[in-house]
């Protein structure tokens, strides 16, 4: 069975972009593979962040993952900082990571541009990501297209480490593959850029029916539909993309037809979408509410997840330390 690893930052709000683009697929993958899913708090601190809410955002993200259906009996769900081997392997992998490759990462360049002082952690972000995956010798990494460059670097790091340290001793890092999601990318409600909590253009996965409708009403559609009688093009409409995530196929066809013929106005289309979203999301919201009422139970589940992850991580680290020639005794 292939091993799968993926991570999500503790933004504090799981939104429908995360759900359709990633997390919904994780729920499927847990039935097919040996899966680890991680709330990557150590990645979240590479940019300026609110210290006082990090722990709360982390637990809320875990609650979200369980509410959408990740099952701790099937997948290992845990918090990155609870398994200190992530940081340790990150350091060791730094020694085989070419600085030039890090400086070339487009995400780094984007994020660095928005900062006056650039922390080294931001540059090393992809090395920590490589450590996340290689620590479990995972081979499949479900990610969006924006992570492909990080995946390529991860493979390069694995190759370089293997070339320098594997020494025919029977231990190597496999080169992980990206598992690209086939879902079309959901844009924010502005229809301009990707959906993101920090941009305030999201529909939260656990928003109430009223909020969902309030947010959908003014959301961007095909800009060519200026008046009610203008026909639209569903292929370029973000609302139609969301329909593809929440509405059954016959509804999607009906929506597309009524858009192209101006049979419906955008608000008619959005009302149908709201109803389908609410039908899908209500049970998830209720599960999240139940979990929020039992924070101790969620913490225990995360602790158990970390213990399982850590057992795997320790096995890798014993071999990695040995291959790199470090003096034994760390396990004591
Ligand atoms: N960088 C990823 C993102 O922003 C999150 C992440 C951290 C990740 N570690 C990972 C994804 C390991 C896949 C595998 O989406």
Short mmCIF file of C-alpha atoms in Angstrom, two decimals, residues 221-233 262 265-266:
data_model
loop_
_atom_site.label_atom_id
_atom_site.label_comp_id
_atom_site.label_asym_id
_atom_site.label_seq_id
_atom_site.Cartn_x
_atom_site.Cartn_y
_atom_site.Cartn_z
CA UNK A 221 -20.07 35.76 -11.77
CA UNK A 222 -19.33 36.01 -15.51
CA UNK A 223 -18.71 39.77 -15.89
CA UNK A 224 -20.35 39.66 -19.34
CA UNK A 225 -23.73 39.26 -17.62
CA UNK A 226 -24.39 42.90 -17.02
CA UNK A 227 -28.17 42.75 -17.24
CA UNK A 228 -30.56 39.93 -16.50
CA UNK A 229 -31.03 39.24 -20.25
CA UNK A 230 -27.32 38.84 -21.08
CA UNK A 231 -26.35 35.21 -21.62
CA UNK A 232 -23.39 33.94 -19.57
CA UNK A 233 -20.56 31.48 -19.93
CA UNK A 262 -30.19 33.64 -19.88
CA UNK A 265 -30.47 35.20 -13.63
CA UNK A 266 -27.31 34.81 -11.55
#
